[in-house]
Coordinates of C-alpha atoms in Angstrom, one line a residue:
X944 CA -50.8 72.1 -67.3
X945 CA -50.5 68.1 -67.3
X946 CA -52.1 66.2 -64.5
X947 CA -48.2 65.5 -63.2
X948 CA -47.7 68.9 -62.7
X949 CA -51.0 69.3 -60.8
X950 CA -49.1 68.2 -57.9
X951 CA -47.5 71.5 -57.6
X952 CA -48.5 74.5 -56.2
X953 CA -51.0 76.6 -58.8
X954 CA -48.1 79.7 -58.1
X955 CA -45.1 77.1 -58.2
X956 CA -43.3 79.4 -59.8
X957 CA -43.0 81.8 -57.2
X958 CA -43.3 79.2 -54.2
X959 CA -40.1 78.1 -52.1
X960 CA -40.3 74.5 -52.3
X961 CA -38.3 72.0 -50.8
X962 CA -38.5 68.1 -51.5
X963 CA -36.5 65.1 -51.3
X964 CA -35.8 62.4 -53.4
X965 CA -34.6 58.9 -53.9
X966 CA -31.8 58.2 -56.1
X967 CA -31.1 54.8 -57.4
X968 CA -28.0 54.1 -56.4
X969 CA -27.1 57.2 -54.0
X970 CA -29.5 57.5 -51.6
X971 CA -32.2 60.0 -50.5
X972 CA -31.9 63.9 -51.5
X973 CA -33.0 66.7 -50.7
X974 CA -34.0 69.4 -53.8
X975 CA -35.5 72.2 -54.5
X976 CA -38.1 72.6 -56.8
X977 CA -36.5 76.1 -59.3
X978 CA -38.3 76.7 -62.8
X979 CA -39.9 73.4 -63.6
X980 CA -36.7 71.7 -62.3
X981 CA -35.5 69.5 -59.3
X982 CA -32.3 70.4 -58.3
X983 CA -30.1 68.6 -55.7
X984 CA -28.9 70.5 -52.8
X985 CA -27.8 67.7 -50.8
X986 CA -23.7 68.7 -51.2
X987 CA -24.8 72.4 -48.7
X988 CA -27.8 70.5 -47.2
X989 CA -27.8 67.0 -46.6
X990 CA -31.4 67.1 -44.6
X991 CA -33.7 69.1 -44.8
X992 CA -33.8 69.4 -41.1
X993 CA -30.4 71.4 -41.8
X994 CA -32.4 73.8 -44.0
X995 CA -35.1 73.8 -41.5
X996 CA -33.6 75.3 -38.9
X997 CA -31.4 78.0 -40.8
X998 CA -31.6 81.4 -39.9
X999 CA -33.8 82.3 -43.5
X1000 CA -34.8 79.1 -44.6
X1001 CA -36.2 80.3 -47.9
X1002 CA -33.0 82.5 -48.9
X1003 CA -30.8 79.5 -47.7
X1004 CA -33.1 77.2 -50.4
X1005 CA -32.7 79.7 -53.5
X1006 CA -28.7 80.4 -52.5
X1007 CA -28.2 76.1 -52.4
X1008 CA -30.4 75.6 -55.4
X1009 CA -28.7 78.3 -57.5
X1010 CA -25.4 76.0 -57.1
X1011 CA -26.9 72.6 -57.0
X1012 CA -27.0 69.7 -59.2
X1013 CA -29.8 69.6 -61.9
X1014 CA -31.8 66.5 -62.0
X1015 CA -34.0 67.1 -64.6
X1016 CA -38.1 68.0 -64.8
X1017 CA -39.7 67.5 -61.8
X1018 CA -43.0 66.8 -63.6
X1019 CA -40.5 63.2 -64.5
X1020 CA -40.4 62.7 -60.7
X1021 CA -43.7 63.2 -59.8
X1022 CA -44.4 60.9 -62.3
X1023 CA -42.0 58.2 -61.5
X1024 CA -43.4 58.7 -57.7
X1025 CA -46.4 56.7 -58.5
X1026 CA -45.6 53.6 -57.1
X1027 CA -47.5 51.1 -59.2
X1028 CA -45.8 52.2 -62.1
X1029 CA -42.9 53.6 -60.6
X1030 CA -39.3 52.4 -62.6
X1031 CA -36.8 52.0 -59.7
X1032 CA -34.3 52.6 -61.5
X1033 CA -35.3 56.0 -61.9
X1034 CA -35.8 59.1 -58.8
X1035 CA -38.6 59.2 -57.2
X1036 CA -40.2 62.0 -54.3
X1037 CA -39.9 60.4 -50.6
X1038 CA -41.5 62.7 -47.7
X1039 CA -40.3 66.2 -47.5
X1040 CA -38.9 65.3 -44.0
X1041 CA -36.2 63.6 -42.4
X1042 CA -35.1 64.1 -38.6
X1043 CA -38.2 66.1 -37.5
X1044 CA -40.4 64.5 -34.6
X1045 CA -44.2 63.7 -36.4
X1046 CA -46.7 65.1 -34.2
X1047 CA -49.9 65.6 -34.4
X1048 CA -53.3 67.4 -32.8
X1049 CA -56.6 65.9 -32.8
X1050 CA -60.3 67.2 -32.7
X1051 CA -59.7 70.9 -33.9
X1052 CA -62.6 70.6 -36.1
X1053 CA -66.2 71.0 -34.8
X1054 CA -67.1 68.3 -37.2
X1055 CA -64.6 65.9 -36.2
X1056 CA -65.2 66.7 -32.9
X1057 CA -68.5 64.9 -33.4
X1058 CA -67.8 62.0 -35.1
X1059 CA -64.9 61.7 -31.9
X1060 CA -68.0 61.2 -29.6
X1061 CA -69.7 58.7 -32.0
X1062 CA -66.5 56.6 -32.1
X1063 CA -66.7 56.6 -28.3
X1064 CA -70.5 55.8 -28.1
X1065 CA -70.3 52.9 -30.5
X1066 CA -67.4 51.5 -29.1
X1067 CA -65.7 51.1 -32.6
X1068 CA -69.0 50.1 -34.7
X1069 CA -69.5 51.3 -37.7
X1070 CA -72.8 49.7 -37.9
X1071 CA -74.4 51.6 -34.8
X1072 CA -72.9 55.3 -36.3
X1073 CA -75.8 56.8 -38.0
X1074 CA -78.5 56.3 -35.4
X1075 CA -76.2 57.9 -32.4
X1076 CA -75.4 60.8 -34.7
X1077 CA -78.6 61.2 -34.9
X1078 CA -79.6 61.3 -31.4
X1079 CA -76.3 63.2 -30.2
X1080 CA -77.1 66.0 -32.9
X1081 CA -80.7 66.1 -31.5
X1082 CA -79.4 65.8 -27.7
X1083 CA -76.2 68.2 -27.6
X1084 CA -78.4 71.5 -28.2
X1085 CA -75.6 74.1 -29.2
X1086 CA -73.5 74.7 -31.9
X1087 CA -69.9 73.4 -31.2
X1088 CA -68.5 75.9 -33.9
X1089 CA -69.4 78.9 -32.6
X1090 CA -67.6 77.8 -29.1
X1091 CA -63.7 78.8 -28.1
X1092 CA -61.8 76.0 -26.8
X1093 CA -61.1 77.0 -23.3
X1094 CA -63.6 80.4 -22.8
X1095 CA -66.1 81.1 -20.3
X1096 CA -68.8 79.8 -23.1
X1097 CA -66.8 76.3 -22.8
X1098 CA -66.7 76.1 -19.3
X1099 CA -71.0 76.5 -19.2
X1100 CA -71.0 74.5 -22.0
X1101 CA -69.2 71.6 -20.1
X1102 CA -71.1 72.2 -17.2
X1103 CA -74.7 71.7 -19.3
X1104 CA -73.2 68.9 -20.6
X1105 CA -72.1 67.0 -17.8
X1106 CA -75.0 67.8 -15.9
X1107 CA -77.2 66.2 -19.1
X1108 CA -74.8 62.8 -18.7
X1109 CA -72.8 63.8 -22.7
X1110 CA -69.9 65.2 -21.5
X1111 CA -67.0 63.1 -23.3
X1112 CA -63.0 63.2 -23.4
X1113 CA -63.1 64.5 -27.2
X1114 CA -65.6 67.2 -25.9
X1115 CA -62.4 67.8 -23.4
X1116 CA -59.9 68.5 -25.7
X1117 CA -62.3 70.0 -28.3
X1118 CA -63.3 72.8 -26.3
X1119 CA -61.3 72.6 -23.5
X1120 CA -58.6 74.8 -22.8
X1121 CA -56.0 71.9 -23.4
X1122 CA -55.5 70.3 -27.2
X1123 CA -55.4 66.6 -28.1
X1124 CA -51.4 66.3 -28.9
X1125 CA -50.2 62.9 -29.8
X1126 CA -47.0 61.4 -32.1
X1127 CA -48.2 60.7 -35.0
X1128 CA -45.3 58.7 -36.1
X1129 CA -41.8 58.1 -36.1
X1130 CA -38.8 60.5 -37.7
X1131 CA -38.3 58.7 -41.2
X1132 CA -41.6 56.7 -41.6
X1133 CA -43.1 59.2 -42.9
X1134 CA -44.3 58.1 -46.7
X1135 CA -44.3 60.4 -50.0
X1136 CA -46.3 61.4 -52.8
X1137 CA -47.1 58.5 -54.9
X1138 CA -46.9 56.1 -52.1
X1139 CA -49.2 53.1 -50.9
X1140 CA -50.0 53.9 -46.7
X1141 CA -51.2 51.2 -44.9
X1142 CA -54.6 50.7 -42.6
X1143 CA -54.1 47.7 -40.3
X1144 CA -55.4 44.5 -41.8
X1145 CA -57.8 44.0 -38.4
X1146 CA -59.5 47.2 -38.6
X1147 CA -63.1 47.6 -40.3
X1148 CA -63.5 51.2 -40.1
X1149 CA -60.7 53.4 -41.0
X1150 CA -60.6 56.6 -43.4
X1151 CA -58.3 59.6 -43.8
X1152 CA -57.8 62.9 -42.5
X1153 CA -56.7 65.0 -45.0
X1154 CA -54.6 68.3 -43.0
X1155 CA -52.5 70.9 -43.0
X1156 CA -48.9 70.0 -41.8
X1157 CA -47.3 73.2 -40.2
X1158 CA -43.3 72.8 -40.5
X1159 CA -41.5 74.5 -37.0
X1160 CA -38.1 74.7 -36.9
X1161 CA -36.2 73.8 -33.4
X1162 CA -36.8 77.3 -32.0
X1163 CA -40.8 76.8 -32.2
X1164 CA -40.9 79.1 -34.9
X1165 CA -43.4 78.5 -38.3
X1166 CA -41.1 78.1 -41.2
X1167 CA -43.3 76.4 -44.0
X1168 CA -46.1 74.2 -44.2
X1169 CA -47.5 70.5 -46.5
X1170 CA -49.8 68.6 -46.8
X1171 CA -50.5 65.2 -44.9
X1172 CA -52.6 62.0 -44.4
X1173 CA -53.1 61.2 -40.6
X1174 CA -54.5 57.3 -42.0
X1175 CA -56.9 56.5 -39.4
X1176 CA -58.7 53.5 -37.6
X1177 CA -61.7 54.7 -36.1
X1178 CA -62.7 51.9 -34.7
X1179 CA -59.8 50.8 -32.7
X1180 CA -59.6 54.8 -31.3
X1181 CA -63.0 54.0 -30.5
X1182 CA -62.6 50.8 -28.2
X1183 CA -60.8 52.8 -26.2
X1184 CA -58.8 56.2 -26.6
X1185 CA -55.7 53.4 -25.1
X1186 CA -55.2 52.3 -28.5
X1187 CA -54.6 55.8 -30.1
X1188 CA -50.9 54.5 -30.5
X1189 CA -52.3 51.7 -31.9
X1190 CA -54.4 53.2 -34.5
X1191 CA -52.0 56.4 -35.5
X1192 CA -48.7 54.7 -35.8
X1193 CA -48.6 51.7 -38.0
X1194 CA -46.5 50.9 -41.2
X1195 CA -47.6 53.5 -44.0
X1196 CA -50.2 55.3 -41.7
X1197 CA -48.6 59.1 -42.7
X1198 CA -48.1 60.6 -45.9
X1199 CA -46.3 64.0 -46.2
X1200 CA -46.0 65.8 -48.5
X1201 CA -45.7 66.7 -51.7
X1202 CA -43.1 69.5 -51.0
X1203 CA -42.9 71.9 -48.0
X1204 CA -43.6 74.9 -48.9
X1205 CA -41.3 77.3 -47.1
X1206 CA -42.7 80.7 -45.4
X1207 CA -41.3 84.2 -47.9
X1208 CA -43.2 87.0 -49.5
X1209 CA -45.3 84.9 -51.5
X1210 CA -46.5 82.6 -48.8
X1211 CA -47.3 83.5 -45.2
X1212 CA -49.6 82.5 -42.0
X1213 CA -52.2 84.1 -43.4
X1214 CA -52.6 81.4 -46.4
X1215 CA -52.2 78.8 -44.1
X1216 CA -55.0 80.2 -41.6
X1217 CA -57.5 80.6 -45.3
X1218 CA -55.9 77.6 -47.0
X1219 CA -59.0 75.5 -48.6
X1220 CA -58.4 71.4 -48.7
X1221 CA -60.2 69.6 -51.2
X1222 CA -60.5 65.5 -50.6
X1223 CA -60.8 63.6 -53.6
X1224 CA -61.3 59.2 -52.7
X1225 CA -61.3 57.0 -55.6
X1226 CA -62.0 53.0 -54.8
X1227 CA -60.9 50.3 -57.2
X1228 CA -65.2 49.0 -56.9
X1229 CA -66.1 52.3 -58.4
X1230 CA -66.5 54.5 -55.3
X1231 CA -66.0 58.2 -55.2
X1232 CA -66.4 60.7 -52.2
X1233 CA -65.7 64.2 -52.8
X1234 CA -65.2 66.8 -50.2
X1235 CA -63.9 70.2 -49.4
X1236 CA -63.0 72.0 -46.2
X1237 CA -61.4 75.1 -44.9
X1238 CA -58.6 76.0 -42.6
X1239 CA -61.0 78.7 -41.3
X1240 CA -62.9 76.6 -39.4
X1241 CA -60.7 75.3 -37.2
X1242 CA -61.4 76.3 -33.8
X1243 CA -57.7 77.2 -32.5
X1244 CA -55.6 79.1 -34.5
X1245 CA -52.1 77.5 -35.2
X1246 CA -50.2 79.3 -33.4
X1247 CA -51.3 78.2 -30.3
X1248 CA -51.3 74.5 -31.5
X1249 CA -47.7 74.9 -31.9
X1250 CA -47.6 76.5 -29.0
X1251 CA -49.2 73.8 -27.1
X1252 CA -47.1 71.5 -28.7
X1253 CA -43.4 72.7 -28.2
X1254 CA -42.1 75.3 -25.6
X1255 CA -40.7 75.1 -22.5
X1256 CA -42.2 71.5 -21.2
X1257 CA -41.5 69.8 -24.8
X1258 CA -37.9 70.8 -26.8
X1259 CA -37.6 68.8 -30.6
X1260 CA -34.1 70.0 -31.5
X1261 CA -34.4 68.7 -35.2
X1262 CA -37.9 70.6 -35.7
X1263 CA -40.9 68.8 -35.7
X1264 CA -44.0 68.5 -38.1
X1265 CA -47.6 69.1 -36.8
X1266 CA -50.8 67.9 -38.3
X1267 CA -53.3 70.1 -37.7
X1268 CA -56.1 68.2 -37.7
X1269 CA -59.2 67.7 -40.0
X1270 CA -62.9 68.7 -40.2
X1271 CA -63.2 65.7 -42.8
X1272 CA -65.0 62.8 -40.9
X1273 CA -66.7 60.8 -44.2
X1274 CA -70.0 59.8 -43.4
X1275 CA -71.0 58.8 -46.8
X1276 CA -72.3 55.3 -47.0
X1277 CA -70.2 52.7 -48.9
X1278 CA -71.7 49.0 -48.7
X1279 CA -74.5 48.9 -46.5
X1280 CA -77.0 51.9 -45.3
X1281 CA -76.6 53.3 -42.1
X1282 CA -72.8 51.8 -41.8
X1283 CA -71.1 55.0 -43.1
X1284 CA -67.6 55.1 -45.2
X1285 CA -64.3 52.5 -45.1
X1286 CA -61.3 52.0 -46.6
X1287 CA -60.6 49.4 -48.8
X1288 CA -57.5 48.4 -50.7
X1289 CA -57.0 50.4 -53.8
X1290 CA -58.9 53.0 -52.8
X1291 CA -57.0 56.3 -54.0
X1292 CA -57.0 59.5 -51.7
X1293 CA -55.7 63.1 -53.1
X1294 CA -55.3 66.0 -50.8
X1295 CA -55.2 69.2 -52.3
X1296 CA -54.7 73.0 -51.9
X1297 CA -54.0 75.6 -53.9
X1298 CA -50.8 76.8 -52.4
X1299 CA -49.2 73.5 -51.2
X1300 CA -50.3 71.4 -54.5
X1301 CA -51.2 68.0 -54.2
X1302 CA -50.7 64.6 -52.1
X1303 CA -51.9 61.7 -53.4
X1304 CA -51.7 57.9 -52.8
X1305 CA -53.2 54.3 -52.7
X1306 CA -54.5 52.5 -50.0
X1307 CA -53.3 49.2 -49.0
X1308 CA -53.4 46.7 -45.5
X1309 CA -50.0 47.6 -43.5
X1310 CA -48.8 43.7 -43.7
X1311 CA -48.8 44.3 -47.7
X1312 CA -47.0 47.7 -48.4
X1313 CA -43.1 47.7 -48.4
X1314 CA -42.1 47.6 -44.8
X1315 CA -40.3 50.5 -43.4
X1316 CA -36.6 49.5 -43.3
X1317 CA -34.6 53.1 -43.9
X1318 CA -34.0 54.8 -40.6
X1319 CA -32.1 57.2 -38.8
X1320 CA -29.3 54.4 -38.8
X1321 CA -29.9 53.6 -42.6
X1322 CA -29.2 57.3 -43.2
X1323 CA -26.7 58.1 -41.3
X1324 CA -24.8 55.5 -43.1
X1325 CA -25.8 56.4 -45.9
X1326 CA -24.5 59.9 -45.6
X1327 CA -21.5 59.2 -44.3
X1328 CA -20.8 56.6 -46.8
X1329 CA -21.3 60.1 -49.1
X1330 CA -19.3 61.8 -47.1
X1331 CA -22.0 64.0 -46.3
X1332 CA -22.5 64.2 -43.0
X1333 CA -23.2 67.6 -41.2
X1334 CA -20.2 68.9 -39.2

């Protein structure tokens, strides 16, 4: 198998896979991925929030694709996706996403729950992070994983806490019987495989949070799943939990991708629920963190993320996208001891898992990436201009 072809799923093959595209010259597309190939769906499905929300999304993908237009090897996209050598003049993936609302849930991870609290203790400095890990580890005297968010265990557990003067708004939403549940970003700013996403050019402590991205359709219901990069800026979350929007949702800050792959016999909840990540950061100074992490350790199942996320108080009639959070909180120090890991520009991040394949991209500040000019408006013109807008 070439490294290009690593972005797949190992079991492509037999996945459901839906994608879209740029075209030089058209416009975005959306595909699916059949027998190495990409082929355009767009004419039955112009976005793949129409797909989304069919009846059987993975029967409606395989009847569109088998009378779609064949673009050629999708190993020639994935390619061409890599933006620092990318020909424009050729197609190249974009997010799997379109219309959906980007949201997003926060501290589901025991692990991340803890580095949360030392963002809120240092007040956003990455230089006073290893000795209050320390000292919280020593102080908190229990084992956050073996604790269920909202159970009787939590409520004590709270109660402990808050009588020892450590109780915290992360340890709220950790183990609390509410989630964290923000928007990540806006419909159509999501970025692709290949692509550079941006940390803010003010922050000195940022990293990313490789997750699972569960794919609901308008009725709340779990249709597919990918792969995203919630780009984070620890320490402006950690000046104050105020600047979350901030933080989360500036140019290039979420990456998707690099296909959804759609719920059908060969792919369920149960692979999402076991579904191993593995982190992989490359910096231009020679750099490397490695990592790996596991959808079983997240402490609600999710299901009930989705559940607190849409229902009868919160309606996203396009779908949305949910990031599911991450256990992967790198501690590893890069410059000076004691002052724990931060981006830097170049810096490479892949995300990858077995069944969804791989997303990876660059690192840049947001002020230097391509800005984020192709909207809802862009597209709308854009289809109708192709005379492809939904009836």
């Amino acid at each position: 198998m070439t490294k290009e072809l690593n972005v797949l799923p190992r079991d492509a093959v037999r996945a459901a896979l839906l994608g879209r595209v740029w075209l030089p010259g058209v416009g975005p597309a959306v595909i699916a991925v059949r027998q190495g190939k990409a082929i355009d769906i767009s004419d039955k499905f112009p976005l793949s929030a129409l797909l989304l929300n069919e009846a059987e999304p993975a029967k409606a993908l395989a009847t569109a694709a088998a009378k779609g237009r064949d673009l050629g090897p999708i190993a020639a996209i994935i390619d061409n996706s890599e933006e620092a050598r990318r020909d424009e003049a050729e197609p190249f993936l974009l997010a799997p996403v379109d219309l959906q609302a980007i949201k997003a849930c926060g501290v589901t991870f025991a692990a991340s729950l803890l580095e949360r609290v030392i963002e809120e203790r240092t007040k956003g400095d990455p230089r006073a992070a290893d000795a209050i890990r320390n000292k919280l580890m020593a102080e908190l005297g229990l084992d956050l994983t073996a604790i269920k968010p909202g159970s009787e265990a939590a409520r004590k557990a709270k109660e402990m806490l808050t009588a020892r003067g450590l109780w915290s708004q992360y340890l709220e939403v950790g183990i609390g019987p509410d989630a964290e549940v923000f928007t990540k970003s806006q419909p159509m700013s999501a970025l692709g495989h290949g692509a550079t996403v941006g940390i803010h050019p003010a922050s000195q402590w940022s990293n990313p949070e490789p997750e699972v991205v569960l794919v609901v359709n308008a009725g709340g219901h779990l249709v597919g799943a990918t792969l995203g990069n919630d780009v984070n800026l620890r320490d402006f979350e950690g000046r104050s939990a105020l600047l979350l929007g901030r933080g989360k949702d500036n140019n290039g800050s979420c990456s998707i991708g690099p296909f959804i792959r759609l719920i059908d016999k060969s792919f369920g909840l149960e692979d999402i629920r076991k579904a191993d990540l593995a982190l992989e950061i490359a910096g231009a100074d020679g750099f490397r963190l490695e990592a790996v992490s596991s959808m079983s350790r997240i402490s609600r199942d999710p299901l009930d993320l989705i559940a607190q996320t849409m229902g009868n108080t919160h309606q996203y009639p396009d779908g949305m996208v949910l990031f599911t959070g991450t256990m992967f909180a790198p501690t590893k120090d890069r410059d000076r001891p004691g002052e724990g890991f931060t981006h830097k520009p170049g810096d490479r991040v892949a995300i990858s898992s077995d069944k969804l394949g791989t997303l990876a991209n660059t690192v840049h500040h947001a002020d230097r990436i391509a800005p984020w000019d192709f909207g809802i408006i862009a597209l709308m013109r854009n289809l109708a201009s192709r005379q492809l807008l939904p009836h």
